[in-house]
Coordinates of C-alpha atoms in Angstrom, one line a residue:
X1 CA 108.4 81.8 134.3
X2 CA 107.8 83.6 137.9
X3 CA 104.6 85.8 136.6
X4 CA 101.8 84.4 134.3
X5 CA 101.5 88.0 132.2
X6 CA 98.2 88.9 130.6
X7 CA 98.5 89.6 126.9
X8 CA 95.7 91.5 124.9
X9 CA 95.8 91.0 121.3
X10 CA 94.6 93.6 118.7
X11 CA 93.4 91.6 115.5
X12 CA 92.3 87.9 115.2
X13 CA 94.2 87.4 111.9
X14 CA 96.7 84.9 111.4
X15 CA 99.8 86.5 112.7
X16 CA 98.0 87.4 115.9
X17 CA 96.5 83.7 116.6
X18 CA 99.9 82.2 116.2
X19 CA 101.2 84.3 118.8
X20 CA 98.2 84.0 121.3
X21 CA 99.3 79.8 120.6
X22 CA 102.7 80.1 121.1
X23 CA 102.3 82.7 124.3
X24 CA 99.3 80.6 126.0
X25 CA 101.5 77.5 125.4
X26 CA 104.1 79.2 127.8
X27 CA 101.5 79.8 130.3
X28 CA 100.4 83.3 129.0
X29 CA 96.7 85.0 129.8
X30 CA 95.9 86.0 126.1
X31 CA 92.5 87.3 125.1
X32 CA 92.6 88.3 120.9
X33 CA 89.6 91.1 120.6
X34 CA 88.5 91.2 117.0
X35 CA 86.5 93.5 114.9
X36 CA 84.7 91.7 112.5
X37 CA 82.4 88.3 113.7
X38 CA 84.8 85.9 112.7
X39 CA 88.5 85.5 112.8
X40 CA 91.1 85.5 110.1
X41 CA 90.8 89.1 108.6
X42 CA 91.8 88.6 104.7
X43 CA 92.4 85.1 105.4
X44 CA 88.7 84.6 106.1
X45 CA 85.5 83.5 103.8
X46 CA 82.4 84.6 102.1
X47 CA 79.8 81.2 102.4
X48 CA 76.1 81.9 100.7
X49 CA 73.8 79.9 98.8
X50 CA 76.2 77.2 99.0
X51 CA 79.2 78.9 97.7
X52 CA 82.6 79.3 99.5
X53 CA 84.7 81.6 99.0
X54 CA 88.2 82.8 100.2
X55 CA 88.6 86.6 100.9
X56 CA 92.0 87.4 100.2
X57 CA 94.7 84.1 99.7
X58 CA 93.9 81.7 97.6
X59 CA 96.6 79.5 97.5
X60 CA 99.3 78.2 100.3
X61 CA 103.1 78.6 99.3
X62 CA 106.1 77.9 101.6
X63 CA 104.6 74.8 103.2
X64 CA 108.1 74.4 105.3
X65 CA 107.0 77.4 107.2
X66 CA 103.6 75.4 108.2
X67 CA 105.8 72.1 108.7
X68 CA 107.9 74.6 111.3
X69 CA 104.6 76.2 113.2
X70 CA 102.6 73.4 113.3
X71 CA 105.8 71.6 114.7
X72 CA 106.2 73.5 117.5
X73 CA 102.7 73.4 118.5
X74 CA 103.6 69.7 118.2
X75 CA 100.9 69.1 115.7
X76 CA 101.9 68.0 112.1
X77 CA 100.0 70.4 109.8
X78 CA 99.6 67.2 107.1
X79 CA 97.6 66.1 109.3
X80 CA 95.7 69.2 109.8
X81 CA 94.8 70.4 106.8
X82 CA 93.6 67.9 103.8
X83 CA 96.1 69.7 101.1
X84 CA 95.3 69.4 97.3
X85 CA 99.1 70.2 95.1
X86 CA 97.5 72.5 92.4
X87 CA 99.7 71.2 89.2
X88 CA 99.9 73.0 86.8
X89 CA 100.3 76.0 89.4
X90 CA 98.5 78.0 87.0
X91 CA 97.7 78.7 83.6
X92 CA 98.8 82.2 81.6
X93 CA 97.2 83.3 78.9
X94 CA 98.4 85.8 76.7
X95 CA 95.8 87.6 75.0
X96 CA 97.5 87.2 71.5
X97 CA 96.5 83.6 71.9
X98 CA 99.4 82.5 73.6
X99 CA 99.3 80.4 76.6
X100 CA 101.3 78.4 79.1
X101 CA 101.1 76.0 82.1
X102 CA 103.7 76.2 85.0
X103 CA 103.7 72.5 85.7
X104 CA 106.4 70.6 88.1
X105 CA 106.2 68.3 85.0
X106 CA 109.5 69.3 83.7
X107 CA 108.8 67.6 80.8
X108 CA 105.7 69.1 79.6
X109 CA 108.0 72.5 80.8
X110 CA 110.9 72.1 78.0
X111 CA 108.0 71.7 75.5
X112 CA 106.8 75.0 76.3
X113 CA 109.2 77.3 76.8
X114 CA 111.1 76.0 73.7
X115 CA 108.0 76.4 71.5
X116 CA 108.2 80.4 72.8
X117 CA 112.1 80.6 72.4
X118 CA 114.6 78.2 71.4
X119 CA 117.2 77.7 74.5
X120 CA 114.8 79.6 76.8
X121 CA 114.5 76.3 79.0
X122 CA 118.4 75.4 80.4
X123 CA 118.1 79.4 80.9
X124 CA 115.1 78.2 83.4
X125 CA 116.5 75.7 85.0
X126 CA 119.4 78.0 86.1
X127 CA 117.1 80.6 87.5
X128 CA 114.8 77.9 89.2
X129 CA 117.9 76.5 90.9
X130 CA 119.3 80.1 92.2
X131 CA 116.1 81.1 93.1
X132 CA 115.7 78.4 95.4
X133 CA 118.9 78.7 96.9
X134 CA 118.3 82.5 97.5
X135 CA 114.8 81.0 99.0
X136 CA 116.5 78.8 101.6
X137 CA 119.3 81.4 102.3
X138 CA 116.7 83.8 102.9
X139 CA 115.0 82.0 104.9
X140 CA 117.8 81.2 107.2
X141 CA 119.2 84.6 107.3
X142 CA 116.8 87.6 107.1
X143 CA 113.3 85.6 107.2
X144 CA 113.4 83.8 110.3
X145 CA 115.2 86.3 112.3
X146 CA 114.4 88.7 115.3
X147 CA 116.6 91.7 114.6
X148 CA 118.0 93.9 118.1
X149 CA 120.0 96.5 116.7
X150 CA 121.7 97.9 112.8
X151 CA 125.0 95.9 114.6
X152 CA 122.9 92.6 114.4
X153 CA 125.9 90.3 112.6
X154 CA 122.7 88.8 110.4
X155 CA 122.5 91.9 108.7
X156 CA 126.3 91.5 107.1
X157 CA 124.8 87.8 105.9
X158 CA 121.5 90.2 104.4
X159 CA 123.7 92.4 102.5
X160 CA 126.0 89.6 101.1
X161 CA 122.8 87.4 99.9
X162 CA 121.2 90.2 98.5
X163 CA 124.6 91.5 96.5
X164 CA 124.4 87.8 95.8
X165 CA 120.7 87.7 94.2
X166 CA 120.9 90.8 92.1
X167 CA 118.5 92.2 94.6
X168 CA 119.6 96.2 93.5
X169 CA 118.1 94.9 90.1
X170 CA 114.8 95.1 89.1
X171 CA 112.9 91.7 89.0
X172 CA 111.7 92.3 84.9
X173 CA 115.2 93.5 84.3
X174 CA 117.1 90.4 85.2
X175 CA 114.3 88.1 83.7
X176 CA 114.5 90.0 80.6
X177 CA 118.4 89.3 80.2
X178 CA 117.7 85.9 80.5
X179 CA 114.6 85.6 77.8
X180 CA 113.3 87.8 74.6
X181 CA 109.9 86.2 74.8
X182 CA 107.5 88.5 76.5
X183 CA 105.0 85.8 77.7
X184 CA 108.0 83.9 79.3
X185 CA 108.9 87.6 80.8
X186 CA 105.6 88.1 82.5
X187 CA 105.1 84.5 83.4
X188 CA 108.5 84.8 85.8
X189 CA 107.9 88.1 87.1
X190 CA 104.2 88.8 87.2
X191 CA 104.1 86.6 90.9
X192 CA 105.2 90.1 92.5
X193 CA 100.9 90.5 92.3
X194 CA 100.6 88.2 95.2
X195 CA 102.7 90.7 97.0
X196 CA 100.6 93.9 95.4
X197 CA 104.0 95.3 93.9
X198 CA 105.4 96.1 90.8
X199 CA 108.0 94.0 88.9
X200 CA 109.5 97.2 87.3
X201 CA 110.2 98.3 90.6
X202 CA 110.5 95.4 92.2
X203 CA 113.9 93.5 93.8
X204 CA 115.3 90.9 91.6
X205 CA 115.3 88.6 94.6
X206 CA 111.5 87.9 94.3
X207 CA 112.7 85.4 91.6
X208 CA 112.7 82.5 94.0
X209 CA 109.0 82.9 94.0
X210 CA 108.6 81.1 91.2
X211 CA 111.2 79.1 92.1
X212 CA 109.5 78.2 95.2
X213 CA 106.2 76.9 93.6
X214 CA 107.8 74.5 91.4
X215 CA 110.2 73.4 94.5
X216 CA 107.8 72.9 97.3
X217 CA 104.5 73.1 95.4
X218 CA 101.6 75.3 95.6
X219 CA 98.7 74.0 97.6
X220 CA 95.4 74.3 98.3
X221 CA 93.5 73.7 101.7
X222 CA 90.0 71.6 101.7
X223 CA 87.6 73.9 103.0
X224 CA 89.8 77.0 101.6
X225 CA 92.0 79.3 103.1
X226 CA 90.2 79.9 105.3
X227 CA 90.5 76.5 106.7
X228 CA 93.7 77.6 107.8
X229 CA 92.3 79.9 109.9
X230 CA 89.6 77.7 111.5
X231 CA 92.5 75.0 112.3
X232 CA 94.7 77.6 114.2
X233 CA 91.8 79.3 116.0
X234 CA 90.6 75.8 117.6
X235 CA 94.5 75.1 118.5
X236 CA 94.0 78.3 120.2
X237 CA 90.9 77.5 122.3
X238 CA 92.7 74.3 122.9
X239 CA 95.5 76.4 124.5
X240 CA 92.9 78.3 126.4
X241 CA 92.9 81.6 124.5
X242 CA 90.3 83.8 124.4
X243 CA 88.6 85.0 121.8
X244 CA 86.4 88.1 122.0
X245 CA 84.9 89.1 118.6
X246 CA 82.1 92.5 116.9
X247 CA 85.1 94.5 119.7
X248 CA 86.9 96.8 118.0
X249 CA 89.6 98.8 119.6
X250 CA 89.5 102.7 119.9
X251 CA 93.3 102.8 120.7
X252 CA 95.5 101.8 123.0
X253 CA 96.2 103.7 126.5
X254 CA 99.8 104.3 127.0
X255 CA 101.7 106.6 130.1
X256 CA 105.2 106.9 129.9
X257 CA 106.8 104.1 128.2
X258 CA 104.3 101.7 129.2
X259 CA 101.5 100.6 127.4
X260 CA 98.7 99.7 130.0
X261 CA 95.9 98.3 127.6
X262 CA 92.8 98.7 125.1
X263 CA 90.0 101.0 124.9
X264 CA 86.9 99.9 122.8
X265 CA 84.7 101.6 120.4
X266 CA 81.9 101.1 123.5
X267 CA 84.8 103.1 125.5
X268 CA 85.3 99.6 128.1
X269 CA 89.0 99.4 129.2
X270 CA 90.6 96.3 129.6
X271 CA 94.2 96.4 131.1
X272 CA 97.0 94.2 129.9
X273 CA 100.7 93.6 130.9
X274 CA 101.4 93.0 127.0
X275 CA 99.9 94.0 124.2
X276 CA 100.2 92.8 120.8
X277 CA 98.9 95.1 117.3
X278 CA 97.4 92.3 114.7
X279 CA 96.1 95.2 113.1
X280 CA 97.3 96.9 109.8
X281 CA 100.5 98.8 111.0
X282 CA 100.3 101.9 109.7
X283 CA 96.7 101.7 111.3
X284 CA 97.9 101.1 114.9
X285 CA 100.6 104.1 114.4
X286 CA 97.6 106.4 113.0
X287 CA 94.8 105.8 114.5
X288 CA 95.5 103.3 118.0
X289 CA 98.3 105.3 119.4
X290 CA 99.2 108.9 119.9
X291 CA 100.6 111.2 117.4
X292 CA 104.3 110.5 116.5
X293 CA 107.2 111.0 114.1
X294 CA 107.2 107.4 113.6
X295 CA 103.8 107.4 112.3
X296 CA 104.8 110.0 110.4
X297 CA 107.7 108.1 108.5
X298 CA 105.5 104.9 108.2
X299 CA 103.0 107.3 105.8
X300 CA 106.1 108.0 104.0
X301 CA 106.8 104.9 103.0
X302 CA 105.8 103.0 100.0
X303 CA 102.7 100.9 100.0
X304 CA 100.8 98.3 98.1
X305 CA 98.3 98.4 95.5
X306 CA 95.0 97.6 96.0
X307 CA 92.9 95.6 94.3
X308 CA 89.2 94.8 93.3
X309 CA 88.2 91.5 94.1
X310 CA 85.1 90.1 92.2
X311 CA 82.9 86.7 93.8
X312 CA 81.1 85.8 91.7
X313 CA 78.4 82.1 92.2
X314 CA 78.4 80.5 88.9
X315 CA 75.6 77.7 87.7
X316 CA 77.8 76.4 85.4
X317 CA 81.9 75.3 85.8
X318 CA 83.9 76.3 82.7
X319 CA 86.6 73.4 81.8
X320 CA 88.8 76.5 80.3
X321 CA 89.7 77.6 83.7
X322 CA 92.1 75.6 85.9
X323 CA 92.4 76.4 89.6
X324 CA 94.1 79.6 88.7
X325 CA 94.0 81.5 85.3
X326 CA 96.5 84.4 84.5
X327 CA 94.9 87.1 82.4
X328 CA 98.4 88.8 80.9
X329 CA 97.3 92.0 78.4
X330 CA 99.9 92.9 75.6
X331 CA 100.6 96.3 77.2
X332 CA 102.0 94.6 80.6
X333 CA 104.4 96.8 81.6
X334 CA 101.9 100.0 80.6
X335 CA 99.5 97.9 82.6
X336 CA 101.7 97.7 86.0
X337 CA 102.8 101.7 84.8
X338 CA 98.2 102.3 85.6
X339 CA 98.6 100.7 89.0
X340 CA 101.5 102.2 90.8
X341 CA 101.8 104.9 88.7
X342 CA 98.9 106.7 87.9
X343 CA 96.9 105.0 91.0
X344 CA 94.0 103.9 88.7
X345 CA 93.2 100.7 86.5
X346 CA 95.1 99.9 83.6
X347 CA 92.9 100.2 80.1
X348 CA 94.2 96.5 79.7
X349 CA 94.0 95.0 83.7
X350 CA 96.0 91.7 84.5
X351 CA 94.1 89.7 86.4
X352 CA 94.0 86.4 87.7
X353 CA 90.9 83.9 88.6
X354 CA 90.4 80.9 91.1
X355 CA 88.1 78.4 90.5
X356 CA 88.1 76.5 93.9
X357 CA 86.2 73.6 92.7
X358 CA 89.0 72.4 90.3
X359 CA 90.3 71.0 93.5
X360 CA 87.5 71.2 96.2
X361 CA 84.3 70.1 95.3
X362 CA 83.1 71.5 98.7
X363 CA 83.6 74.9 97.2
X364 CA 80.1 75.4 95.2
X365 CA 76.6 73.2 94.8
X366 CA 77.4 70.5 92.4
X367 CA 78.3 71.3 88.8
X368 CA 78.6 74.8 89.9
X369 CA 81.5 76.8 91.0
X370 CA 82.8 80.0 93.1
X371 CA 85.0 82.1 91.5
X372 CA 87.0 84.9 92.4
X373 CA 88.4 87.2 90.2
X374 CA 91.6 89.7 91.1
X375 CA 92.1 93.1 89.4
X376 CA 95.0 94.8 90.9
X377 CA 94.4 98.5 90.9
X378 CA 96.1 101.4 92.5
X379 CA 95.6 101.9 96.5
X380 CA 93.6 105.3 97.5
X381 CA 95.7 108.0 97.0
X382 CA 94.3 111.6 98.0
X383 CA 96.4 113.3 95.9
X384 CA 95.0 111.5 92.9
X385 CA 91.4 110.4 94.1
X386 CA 89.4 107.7 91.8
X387 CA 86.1 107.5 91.1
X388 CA 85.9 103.5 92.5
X389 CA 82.5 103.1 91.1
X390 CA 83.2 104.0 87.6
X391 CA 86.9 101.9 88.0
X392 CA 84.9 99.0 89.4
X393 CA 82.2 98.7 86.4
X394 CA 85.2 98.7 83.7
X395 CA 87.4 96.2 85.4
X396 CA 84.1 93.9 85.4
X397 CA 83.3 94.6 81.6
X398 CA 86.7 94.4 80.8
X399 CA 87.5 90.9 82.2
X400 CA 83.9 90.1 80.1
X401 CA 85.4 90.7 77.0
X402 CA 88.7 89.2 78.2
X403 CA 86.4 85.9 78.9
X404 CA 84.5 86.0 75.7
X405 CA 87.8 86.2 73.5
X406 CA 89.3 83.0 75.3
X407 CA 85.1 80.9 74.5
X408 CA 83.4 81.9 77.7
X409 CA 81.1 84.7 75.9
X410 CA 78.4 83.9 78.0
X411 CA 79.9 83.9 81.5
X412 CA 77.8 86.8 82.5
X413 CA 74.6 85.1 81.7
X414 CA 75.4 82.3 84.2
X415 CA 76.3 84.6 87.1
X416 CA 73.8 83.6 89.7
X417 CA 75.1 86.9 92.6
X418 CA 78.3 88.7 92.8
X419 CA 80.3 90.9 95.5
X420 CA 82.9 92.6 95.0
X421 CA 85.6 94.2 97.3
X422 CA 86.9 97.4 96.2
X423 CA 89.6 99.9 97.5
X424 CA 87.6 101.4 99.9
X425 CA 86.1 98.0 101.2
X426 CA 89.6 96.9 101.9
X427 CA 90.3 100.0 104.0
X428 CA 86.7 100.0 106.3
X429 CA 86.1 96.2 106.3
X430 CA 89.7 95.6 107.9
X431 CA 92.0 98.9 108.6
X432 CA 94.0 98.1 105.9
X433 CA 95.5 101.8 104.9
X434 CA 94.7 103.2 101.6
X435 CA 93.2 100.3 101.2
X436 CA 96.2 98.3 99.9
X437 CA 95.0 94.8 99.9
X438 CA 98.4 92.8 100.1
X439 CA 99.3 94.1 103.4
X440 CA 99.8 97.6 103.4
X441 CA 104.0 97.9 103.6
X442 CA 105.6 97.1 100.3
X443 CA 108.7 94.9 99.9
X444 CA 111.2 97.2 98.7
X445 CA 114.8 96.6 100.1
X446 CA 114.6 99.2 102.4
X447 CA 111.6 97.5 103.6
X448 CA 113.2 94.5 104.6
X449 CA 114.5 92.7 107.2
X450 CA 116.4 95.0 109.6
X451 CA 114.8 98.1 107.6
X452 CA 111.1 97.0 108.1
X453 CA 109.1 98.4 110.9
X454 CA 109.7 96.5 113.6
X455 CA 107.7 94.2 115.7
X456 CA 108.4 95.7 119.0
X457 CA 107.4 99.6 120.0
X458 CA 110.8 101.6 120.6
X459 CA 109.0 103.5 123.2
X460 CA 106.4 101.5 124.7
X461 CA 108.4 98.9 125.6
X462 CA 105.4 96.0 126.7
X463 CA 103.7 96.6 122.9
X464 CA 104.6 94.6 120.4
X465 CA 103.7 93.9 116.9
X466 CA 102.3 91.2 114.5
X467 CA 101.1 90.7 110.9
X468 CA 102.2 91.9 107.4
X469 CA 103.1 95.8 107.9
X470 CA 106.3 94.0 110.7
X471 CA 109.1 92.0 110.1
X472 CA 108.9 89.7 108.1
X473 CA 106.3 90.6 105.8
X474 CA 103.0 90.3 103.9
X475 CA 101.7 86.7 103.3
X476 CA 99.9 83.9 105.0
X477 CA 103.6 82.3 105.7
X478 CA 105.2 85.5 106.8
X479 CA 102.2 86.5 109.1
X480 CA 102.7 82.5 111.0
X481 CA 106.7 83.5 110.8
X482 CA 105.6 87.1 112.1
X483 CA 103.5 85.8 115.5
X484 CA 106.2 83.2 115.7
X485 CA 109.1 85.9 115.9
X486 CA 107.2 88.4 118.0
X487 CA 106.2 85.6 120.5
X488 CA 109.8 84.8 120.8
X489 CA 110.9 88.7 121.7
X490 CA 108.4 88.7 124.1
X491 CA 109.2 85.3 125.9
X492 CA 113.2 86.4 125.7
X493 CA 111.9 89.8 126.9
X494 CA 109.8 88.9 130.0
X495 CA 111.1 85.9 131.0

């Protein structure tokens, strides 16, 4: 490298601080300017009264993707993060009294789904298998990828796995020719929540998650999510990058095709021969660069739902919770039909809890616990506006009575202080638009790979992109693939 470049990057969540690594490793200037006091964005934590708790994730999936990143920062990321495997992945309760674990135990597997419906489990297996395989093909072909033009031969691969997957299906659709049983239905198709999407509506290919978390195991950090965060941004010091948080940016100065850096909220400029957008995509189009077409089409796509996130400090830990409880209601697909529908909260929510302390005891004072409880619920719409407040209040009394029918009927009592996260926190706390919590952009095929914004600005050619609303998508593992890939463009790009 002939020039040591000075990159400025918008947004100190996890995409961003896994470029600044990778781009300071190669002898890069990078300064990250955050918003907020602490880095991480959704991947970040609550801690009061001794109580811990994880913003947005609360689990780590795709742990090759970590073996890969951590790799190439020539760290091993076993030996970075204390990981706890969360087996049984979770447990789903129906509310007809019906219930299941999702255990690696195979086992303890065949038992249950051939209690639910006889010769449901070979049926399984089958799916598990090709999901994986459509994992690893993925993931070879349109995951790990930096695409340069709709000629790009990768994109012939994308269209032959996807034909392959049944990914013009809907996800429910193919699970339902498989199996009658409606809990086994909803247990293999409800995952699309982690993504804030619909399985009605949703590609068929989002079968391998499942498949992934009985493959490579769901995990947990010590310390949380969040400790995810804490262990990249001190590799990040260690490779000299600069961290500058309370900074937000008032948008980015461009002339010509050049961007030529960042104004602040205090109006301070600070110049920059690369910069990089960590924030919320459609955010940086809107409201960080100058009116466009593109910004136009990026409204027009389709987004996320949003969802209300409850923490909740209990004095008590309830033994009928494991790490993470599925909430399924008997109207489930009237349920999803509320959320990305009608934009509001279903009369029935699905939700899911974490109880932290199942696996870290770090999480909450001893013989206590720090829940967090996830109602999905639709994204802010203007065109159908919600009253939150109202919403918020029967999502809470809802997942009461929900409690109360499974033996916890007096959760409430031992509630020491809550917070909650609502639409509209989503949106102000971190720029997420409509306040769609899972990152904005959905995953529809069109939204994929080759078709999803991508992480470089067609006309200013020295800003890039990173994070959930690019290529590859929304998810602590896609955001470490996204800084990874943009990094990559840049270094091919400028060196």
């Amino acid at each position: 490298m002939n020039k040591s470049y000075d990159v400025i990057i918008i947004g100190a969540g996890i995409g961003g601080i896994t470029a600044g690594i990778f781009l300071s490793r190669q002898g890069y200037n990078v300064t990250i300017f955050e918003k907020n006091a602490t880095p991480g964005g959704r991947c970040g934590n609550i801690v009061k009264d001794g109580h811990r708790f994880d913003i947005g994730a609360t689990l780590l999936m795709m742990p090759g993707v970590f073996e890969k990143i951590y790799s190439a920062f020539g760290r091993s990321y076993t030996e970075e993060l204390k990981l706890y495997r969360m087996d049984p992945v979770y447990k789903v309760n129906f509310n007809n009294g019906e219930q299941l674990y999702f255990s690696s135990d195979l086992a303890e597997m065949q038992k249950q789904f051939e209690s639910l419906e006889p010769g449901s489990y070979e049926k399984f297996l089958k799916l598990i298998y090709k999901g994986y395989g459509t994992y690893k093909q993925s993931m070879k072909h349109m995951i790990d990828h930096n695409y340069s033009s709709i000629f790009d031969p990768a994109i012939i691969n994308n269209v032959f796995l996807l034909i392959k997957s049944k990914a013009f299906t809907d996800h429910y659709k193919l699970i339902s020719r498989h199996f009658k049983n409606e809990l086994l239905r909803a247990i293999l198709s409800f995952q699309n929540m982690y993504l804030g999407q619909d399985p009605f509506s949703a590609s068929a290919i989002f079968t391998l998650i499942p498949s992934m978390e009985l493959t490579e195991g769901v995990w947990f950090p010590e310390g949380g999510m969040n400790g995810i965060t804490e262990n990249l941004s001190s590799i990040a010091e260690e490779n000299n990058v600069r961290f500058i948080f309370n900074s937000p940016v008032k948008r980015i100065k461009v002339s010509g095709n050049t961007s030529e850096g960042i104004i602040l909220a205090d109006d301070s400029f600070h110049k920059a021969d690369i910069i990089i957008s960590n924030a919320d995509l459609p955010y940086s189009y809107n409201n960080l660069l100058p009116d466009s077409g593109k910004a136009r089409r990026i409204n027009r796509l389709n987004y996320t739902c949003s969802a209300f996130v409850f923490h909740w400090a209990i004095d008590t830990i309830y033994p009928q919770l494991k790490q993470h409880t599925v909430f399924v209601p008997e109207s489930y697909k009237d349920s999803f039909h509320s959320i990305f529908k009608d934009k509001s909260l279903p009369g029935e929510p699905i939700f899911y809890i974490h109880s932290p302390v199942k696996s870290d005891i770090s999480a909450a004072p001893e013989n206590q616990d720090s829940i967090s409880a996830i109602v999905p619920v639709g994204h802010i719409d203007n065109k159908n506006e919600q009253d939150w407040g109202t919403l918020k209040t029967q999502a809470r009394e809802a997942m009461f009575k929900r409690l109360s029918e499974e033996g916890m009927n007096d959760f409430e009592k031992h509630i020491k202080f809550e917070i909650c996260y609502t639409p509209q926190t989503w949106k102000s706390a971190f720029n997420l638009s409509a306040g769609a919590t899972f990152g904005s952009l959905s995953h529809n095929i069109m939204q994929m790979g080759y078709f999803r914004p991508h992480n470089r600005h067609k006309i200013y050619k020295n800003l890039y992109f990173a994070g959930g609303g690019t290529h590859p998508g929304n998810g602590v593992p896609l955001a470490l693939m996204s800084g990874k890939l943009t990094s990559e463009r840049i270094l091919k790009e400028f060196n």
